[in-house]
Coordinates of C-alpha atoms in Angstrom, one line a residue:
Chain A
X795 CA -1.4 -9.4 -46.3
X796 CA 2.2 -8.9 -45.9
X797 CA 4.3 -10.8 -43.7
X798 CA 4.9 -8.4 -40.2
X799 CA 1.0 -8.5 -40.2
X800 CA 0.2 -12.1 -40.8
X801 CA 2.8 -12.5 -38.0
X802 CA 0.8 -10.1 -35.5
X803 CA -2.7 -11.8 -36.6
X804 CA -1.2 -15.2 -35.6
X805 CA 0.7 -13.7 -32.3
X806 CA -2.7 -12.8 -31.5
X807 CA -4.2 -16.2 -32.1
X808 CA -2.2 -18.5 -30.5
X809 CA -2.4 -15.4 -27.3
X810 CA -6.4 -16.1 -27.6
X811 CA -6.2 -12.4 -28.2
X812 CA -7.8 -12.1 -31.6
X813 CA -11.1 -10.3 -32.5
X814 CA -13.8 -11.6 -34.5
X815 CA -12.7 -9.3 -37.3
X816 CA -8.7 -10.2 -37.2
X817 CA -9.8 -13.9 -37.1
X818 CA -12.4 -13.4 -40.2
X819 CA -9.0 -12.3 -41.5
X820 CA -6.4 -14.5 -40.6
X821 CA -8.9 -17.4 -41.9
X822 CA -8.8 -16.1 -45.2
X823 CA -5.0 -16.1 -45.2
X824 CA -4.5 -19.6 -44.1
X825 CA -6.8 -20.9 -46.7
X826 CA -4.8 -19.4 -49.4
X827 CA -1.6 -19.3 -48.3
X828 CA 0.7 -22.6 -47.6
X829 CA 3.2 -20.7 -46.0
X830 CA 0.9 -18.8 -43.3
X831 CA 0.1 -22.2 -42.2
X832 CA 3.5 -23.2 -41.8
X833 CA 4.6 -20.4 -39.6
X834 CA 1.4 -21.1 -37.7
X835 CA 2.0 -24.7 -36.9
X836 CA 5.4 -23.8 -36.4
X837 CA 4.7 -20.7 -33.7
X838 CA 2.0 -23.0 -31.8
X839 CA 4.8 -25.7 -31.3
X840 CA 6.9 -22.9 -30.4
X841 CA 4.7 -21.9 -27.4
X842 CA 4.0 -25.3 -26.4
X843 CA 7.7 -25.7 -25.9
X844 CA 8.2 -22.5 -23.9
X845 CA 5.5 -22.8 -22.0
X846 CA 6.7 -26.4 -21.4
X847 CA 10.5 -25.6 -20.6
X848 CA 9.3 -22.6 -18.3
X849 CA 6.9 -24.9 -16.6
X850 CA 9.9 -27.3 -15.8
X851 CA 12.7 -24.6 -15.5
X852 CA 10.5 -21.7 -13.4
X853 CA 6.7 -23.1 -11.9
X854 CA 7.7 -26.5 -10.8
X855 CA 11.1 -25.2 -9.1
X856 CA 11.9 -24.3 -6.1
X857 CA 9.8 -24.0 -2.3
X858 CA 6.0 -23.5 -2.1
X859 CA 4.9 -19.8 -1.8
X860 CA 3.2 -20.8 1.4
X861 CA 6.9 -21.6 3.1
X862 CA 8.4 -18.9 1.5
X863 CA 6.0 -16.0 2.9
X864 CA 6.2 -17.9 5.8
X865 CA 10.1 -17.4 6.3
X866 CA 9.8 -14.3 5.4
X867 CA 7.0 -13.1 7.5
X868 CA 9.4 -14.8 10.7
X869 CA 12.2 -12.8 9.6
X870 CA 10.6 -9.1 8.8
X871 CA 11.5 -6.6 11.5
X872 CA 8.4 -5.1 11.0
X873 CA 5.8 -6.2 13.7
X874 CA 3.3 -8.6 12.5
X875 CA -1.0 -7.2 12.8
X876 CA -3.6 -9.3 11.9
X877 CA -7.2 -7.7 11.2
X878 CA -8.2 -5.0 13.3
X879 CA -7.9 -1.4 13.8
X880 CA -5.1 -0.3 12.5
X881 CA -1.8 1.3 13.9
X882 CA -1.8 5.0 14.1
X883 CA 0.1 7.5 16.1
X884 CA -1.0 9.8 18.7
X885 CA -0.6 13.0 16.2
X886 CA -2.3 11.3 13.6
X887 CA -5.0 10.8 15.5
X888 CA -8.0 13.6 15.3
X889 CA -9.3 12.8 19.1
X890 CA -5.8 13.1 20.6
X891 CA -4.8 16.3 18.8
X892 CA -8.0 18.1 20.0
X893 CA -7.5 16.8 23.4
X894 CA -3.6 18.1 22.9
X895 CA -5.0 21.8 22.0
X896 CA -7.7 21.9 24.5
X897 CA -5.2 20.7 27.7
X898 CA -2.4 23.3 25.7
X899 CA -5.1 26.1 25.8
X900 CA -5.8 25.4 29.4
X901 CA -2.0 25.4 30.4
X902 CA -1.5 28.6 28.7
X903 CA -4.0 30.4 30.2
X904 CA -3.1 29.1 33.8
X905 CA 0.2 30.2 32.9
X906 CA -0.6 33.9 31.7
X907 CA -3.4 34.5 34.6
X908 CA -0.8 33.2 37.1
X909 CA -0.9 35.5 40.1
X910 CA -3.5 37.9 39.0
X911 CA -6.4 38.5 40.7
X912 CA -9.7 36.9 39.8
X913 CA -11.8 39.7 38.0
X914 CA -15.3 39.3 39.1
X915 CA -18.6 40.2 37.3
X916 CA -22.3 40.2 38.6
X917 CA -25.5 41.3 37.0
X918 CA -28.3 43.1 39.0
X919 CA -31.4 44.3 37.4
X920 CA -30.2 43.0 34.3
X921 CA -27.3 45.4 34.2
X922 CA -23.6 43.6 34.2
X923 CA -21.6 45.5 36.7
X924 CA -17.4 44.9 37.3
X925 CA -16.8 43.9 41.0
X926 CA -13.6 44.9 42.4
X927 CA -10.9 41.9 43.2
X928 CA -11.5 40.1 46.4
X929 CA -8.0 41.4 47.9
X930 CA -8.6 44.6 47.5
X931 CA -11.6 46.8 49.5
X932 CA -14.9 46.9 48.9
X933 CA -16.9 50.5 48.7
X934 CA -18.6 50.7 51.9
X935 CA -21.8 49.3 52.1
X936 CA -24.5 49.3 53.9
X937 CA -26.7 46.4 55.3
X938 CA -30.7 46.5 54.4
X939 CA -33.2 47.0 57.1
X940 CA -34.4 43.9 58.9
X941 CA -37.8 44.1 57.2
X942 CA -36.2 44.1 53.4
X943 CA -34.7 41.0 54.1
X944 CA -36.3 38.2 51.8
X945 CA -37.3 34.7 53.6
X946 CA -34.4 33.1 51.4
X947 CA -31.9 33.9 54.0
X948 CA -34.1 32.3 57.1
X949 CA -34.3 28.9 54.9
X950 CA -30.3 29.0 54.1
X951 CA -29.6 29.1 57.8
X952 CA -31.0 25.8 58.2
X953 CA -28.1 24.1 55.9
X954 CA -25.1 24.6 57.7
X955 CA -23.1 24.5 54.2
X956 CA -25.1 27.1 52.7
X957 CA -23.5 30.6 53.1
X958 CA -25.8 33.8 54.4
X959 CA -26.8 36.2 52.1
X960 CA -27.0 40.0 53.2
X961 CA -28.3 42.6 51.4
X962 CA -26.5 46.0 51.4
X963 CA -26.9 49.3 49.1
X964 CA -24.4 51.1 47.4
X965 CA -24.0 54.6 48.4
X966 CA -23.1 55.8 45.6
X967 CA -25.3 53.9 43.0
X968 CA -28.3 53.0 45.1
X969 CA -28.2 49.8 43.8
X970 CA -28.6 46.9 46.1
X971 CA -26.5 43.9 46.3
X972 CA -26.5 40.6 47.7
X973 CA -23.4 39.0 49.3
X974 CA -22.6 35.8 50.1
X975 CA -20.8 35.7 53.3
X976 CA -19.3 32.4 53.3
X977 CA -18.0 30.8 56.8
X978 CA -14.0 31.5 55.2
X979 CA -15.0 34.4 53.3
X980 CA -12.2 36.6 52.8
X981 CA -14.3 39.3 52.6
X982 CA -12.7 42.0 55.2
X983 CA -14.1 45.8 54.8
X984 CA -17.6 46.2 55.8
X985 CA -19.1 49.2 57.3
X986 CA -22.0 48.7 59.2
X987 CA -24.8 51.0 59.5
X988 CA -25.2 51.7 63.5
X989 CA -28.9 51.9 63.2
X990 CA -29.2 48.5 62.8
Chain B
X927 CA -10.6 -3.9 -23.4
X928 CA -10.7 -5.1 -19.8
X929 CA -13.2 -8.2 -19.7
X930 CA -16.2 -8.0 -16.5
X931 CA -13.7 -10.4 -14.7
X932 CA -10.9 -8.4 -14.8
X933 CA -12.2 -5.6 -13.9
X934 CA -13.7 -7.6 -11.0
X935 CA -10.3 -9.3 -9.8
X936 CA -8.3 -5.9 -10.2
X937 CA -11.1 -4.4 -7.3
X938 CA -10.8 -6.8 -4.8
X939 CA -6.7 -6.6 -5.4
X940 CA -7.0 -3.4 -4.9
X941 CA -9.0 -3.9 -2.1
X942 CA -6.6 -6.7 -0.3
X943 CA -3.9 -3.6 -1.2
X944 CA -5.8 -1.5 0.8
X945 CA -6.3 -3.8 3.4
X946 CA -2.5 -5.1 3.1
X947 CA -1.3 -1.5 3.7
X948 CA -3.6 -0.7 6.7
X949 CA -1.5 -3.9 8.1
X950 CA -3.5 -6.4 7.8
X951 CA -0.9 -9.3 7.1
X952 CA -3.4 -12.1 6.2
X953 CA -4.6 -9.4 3.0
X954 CA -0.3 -9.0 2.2
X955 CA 0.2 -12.8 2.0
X956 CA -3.0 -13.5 -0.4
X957 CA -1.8 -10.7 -2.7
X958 CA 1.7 -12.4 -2.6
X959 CA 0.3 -15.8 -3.5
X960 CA -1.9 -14.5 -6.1
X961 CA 1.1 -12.9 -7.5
X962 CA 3.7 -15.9 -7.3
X963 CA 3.9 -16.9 -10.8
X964 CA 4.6 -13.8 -12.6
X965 CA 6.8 -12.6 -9.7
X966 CA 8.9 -16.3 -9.9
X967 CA 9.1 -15.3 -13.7
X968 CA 10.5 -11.8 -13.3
X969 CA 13.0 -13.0 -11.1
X970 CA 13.9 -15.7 -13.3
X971 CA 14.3 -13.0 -16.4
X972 CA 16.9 -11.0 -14.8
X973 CA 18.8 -13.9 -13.1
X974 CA 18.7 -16.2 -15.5
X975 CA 19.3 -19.3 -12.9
X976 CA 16.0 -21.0 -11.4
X977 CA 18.4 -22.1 -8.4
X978 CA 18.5 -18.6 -6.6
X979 CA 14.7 -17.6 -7.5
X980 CA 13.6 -18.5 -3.8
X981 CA 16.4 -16.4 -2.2
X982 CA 15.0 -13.3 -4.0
X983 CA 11.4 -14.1 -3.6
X984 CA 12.1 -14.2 0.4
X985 CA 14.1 -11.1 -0.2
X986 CA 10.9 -9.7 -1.8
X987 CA 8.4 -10.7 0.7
X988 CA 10.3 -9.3 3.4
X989 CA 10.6 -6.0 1.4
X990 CA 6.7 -6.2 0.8
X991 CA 6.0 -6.6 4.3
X992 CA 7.9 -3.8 5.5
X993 CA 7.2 -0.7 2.7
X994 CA 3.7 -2.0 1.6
X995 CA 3.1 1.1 3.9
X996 CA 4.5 3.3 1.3
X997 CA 2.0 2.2 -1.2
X998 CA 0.3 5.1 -2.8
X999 CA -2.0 4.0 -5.2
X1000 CA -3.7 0.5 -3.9
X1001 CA -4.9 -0.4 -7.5
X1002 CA -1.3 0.0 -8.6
X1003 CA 0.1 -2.8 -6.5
X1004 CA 1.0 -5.2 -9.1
X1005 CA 3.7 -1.9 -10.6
X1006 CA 4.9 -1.7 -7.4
X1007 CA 5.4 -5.4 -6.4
X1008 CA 7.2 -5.1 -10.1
X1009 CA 9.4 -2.0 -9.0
X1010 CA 10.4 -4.2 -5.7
X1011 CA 11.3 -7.2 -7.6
X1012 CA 12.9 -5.9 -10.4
X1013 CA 15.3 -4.0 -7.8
X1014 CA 15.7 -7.4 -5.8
X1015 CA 16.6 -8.9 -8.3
X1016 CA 18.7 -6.4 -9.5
X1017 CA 20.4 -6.2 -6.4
X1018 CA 21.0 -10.2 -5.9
X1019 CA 22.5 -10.2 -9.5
X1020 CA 24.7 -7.5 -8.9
X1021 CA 25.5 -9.1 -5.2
X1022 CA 26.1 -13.2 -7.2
X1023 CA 28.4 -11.3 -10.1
X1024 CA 31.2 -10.5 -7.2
X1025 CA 30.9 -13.7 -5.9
X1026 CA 33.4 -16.3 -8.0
X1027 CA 31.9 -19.6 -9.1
X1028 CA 33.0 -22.3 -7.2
X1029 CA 34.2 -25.0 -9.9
X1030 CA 32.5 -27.6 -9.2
X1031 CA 28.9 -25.5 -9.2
X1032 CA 30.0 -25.0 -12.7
X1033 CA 30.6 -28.3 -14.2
X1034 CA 27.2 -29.2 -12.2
X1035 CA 25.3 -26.1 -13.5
X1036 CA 26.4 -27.2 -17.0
X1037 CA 25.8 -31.3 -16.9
X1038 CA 22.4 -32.6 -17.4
X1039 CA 20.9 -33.8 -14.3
X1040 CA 21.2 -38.2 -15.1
X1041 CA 18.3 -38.5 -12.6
X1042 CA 16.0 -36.6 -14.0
X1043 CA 13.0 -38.1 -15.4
X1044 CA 13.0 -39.4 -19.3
X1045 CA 17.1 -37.4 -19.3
X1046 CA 18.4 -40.4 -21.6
X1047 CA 15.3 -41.7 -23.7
X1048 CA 14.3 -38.0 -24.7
X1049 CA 17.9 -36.7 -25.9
X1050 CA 16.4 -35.1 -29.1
X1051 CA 13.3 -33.4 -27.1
X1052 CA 16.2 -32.1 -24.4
X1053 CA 18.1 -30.9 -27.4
X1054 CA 15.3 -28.9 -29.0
X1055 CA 14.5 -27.3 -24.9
X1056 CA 18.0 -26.5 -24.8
X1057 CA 18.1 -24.8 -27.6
X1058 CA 15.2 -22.9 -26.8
X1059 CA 16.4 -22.2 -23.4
X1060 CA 19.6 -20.9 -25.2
X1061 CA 17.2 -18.6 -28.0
X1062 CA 15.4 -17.1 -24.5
X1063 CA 18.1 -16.5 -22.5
X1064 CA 19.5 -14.5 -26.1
X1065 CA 17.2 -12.2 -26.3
X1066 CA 16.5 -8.6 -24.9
X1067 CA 15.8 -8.6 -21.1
X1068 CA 12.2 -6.6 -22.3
X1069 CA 11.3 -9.1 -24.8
X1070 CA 12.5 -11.9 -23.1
X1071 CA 10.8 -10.6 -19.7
X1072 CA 7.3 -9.9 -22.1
X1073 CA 7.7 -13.8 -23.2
X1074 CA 8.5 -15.5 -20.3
X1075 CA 5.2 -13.5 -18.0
X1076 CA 3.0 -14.6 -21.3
X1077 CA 3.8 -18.2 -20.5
X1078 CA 4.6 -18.4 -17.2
X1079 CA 1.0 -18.2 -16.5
X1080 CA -0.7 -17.2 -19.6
X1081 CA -1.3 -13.7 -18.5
X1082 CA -3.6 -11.7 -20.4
X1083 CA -1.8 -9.0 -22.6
X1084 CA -3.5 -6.4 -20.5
X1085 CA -2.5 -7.8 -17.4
X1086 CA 0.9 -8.2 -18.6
X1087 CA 0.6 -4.6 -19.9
X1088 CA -0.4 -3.4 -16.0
X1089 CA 2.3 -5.3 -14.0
X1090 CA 5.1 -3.6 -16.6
X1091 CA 3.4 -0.1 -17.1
X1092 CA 3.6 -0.8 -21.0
X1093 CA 0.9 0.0 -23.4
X1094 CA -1.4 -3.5 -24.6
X1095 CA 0.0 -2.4 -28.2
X1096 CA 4.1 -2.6 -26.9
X1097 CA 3.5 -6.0 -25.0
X1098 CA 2.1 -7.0 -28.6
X1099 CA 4.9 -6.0 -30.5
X1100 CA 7.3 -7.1 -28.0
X1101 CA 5.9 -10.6 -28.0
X1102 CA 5.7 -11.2 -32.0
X1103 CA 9.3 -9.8 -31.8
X1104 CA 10.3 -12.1 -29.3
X1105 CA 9.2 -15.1 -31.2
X1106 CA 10.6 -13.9 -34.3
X1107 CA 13.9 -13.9 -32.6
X1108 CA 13.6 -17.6 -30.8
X1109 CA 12.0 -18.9 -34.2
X1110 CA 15.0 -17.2 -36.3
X1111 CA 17.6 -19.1 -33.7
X1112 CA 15.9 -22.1 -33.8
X1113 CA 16.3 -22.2 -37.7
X1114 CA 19.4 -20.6 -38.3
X1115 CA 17.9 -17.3 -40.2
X1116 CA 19.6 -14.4 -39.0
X1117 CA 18.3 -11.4 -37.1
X1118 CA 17.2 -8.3 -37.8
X1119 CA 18.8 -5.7 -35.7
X1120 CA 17.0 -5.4 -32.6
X1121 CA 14.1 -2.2 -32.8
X1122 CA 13.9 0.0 -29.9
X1123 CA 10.4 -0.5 -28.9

């Protein structure tokens, strides 16, 4: 075994880092060679010493870690948390982005429809049919006989809150409609049918 | 190879690193005094003075506390808690070199303490540490900085290979090397020029 190994073997032994096999080895060595046992005793004395100056010179100098930290801890700018939840900001939060885009989406659209009128849509028979914009005239319509009207209406005009509903036919679809004539309804052009 | 308990220890640091980065402060401090020894030792390689080792280690709590945020990798903490110190210390050295010795911190930095404990009775035993203290503080800063974290705290050489970022193999070398060195000083040999590794 040549010397830069025998050194590694016994690196490794004083380290408690040697395997089985290494040791197997380095045993043989020290029984047959004088000198291997030398530099043995000689690096075992050698950390003894160091680990007994660094001891003295490094561990047992200076304050405790706990008053250290402590300091330290009193002089960081950062602010101290203890367990918990931790810290995050508004945009890195996934509940308060989507309530960002939903409350953004809402203002835009307020902003675009801004001053337009309110496009209306109704479905009769099943059929979806456009209604024209409050402000602007209806086609004249005409109001159903008495006897067409349903007993719905008589039971709304017991609750004063509930608006009436009238029933009038579209001259120039046929199709009948009921409207809701609320007490404020802005609902100006109606022609009335002078039969009834 | 890493033993059960190793392995076992490294999860729950990385799991106080986690915890630590999240801003829990009670999970920063134990990972601090876990870490104490190796960290004193460090400090004590690059300054070579155990008098201003607690200046640096507040230094490097106080850099701890405020970019443990900016840890990436929580089982990587001890690297980084290296990277921090090394740079503290660094820093401090660099900071003490401009500053002129006053003369009588000299004469005291270089007369033995008279009331320290057994000073007189063990004047051969002081001799021999003094030489040894000489043969360390003569060698490479990454040998000397491998030797002193081996017996600081008898660190594993795979822990000492983690809170470096060497290989197990280099910390090996390093350390036979380094003892080579103090062992050659010691006796008077002389020494090989100084491999790269």
């Amino acid at each position: 075994m040549n010397e830069q190994m025998l050194e590694i073997l016994i690196s490794k032994y004083i380290d408690s880092e040697i395997t089985p096999a290494e040791q197997k080895m380095l045993d043989a060595e020290l029984q047959s060679n004088p000198e291997a046992q030398e530099t043995l005793k000689a690096l075992e004395q050698l950390r003894d010493q160091s680990q007994q100056m660094i001891k003295e010179e490094v561990v047992l100098s200076g304050a405790p870690a706990s008053t250290i930290i402590e300091q330290a801890l009193a002089q960081s700018s950062r602010p101290r948390k203890q367990k918990g939840t931790p810290y995050r900001p508004w945009y890195r939060d996934p509940i308060s982005l989507a309530a960002c885009f939903i409350l953004s989406l809402g203002f835009v659209s307020v902003w675009v429809n801004y001053g337009k009128p309110i496009q209306q849509t109704g479905s009769n028979n099943g059929q979806t049919t456009a209604r024209p914009p409050i402000d602007q005239p209806w086609p004249p319509l005409f109001i159903k006989s008495a006897e067409e009207r349903t007993p719905l209406r008589q039971e709304e005009k017991r609750n004063p809150d509930d608006g009436i509903y009238l029933y009038y036919t579209d001259l120039e679809t046929g199709k009948v409609r009921a409207v809701e004539l609320h007490r404020k309804s802005d609902i100006k052009t109606v022609t009335y049918d002078e039969g009834l | 190879m890493e033993k059960p308990s190793d392995l076992k220890n490294q999860m729950n640091e990385s799991a106080l690193a986690c915890q630590a980065r999240n801003g829990d402060t009670d999970a920063l401090v134990q990972l601090l005094q876990n870490n104490w020894l190796w960290l004193k030792g460090l400090i004590y390689n690059v300054l070579k003075r155990p008098d201003e080792i607690d200046d640096v280690l507040q230094a490097i709590c106080i850099l701890a506390i405020e970019k443990i945020h900016t840890l990436r990798e929580p089982e990587r903490f001890k690297p980084w808690l290296t990277t921090v110190a090394r740079n503290a210390a660094l820093s401090h050295r660099q900071k003490m070199s401009r500053k002129p010795m006053q003369l009588d911190e000299l004469i005291a930095s270089q007369q033995p303490d008279p009331d320290a404990p057994g000073a007189l009775e063990n004047l051969t035993r002081r001799e021999q540490m003094e030489q040894l203290h000489d043969a360390i503080g003569k060698l490479p800063d990454k040998y000397r900085e491998v030797f002193i974290l081996k017996h600081i705290e008898d660190m594993s050489y795979a822990d000492i290979a983690e809170t470096l970022d060497i290989t197990l193999t280099t910390v090996q070398i390093r350390l036979v090397r380094a003892r080579r060195m103090i062992f050659n000083h010691m006796t008077g040999k002389p020494t090989d020029k100084v491999p790269r590794t």
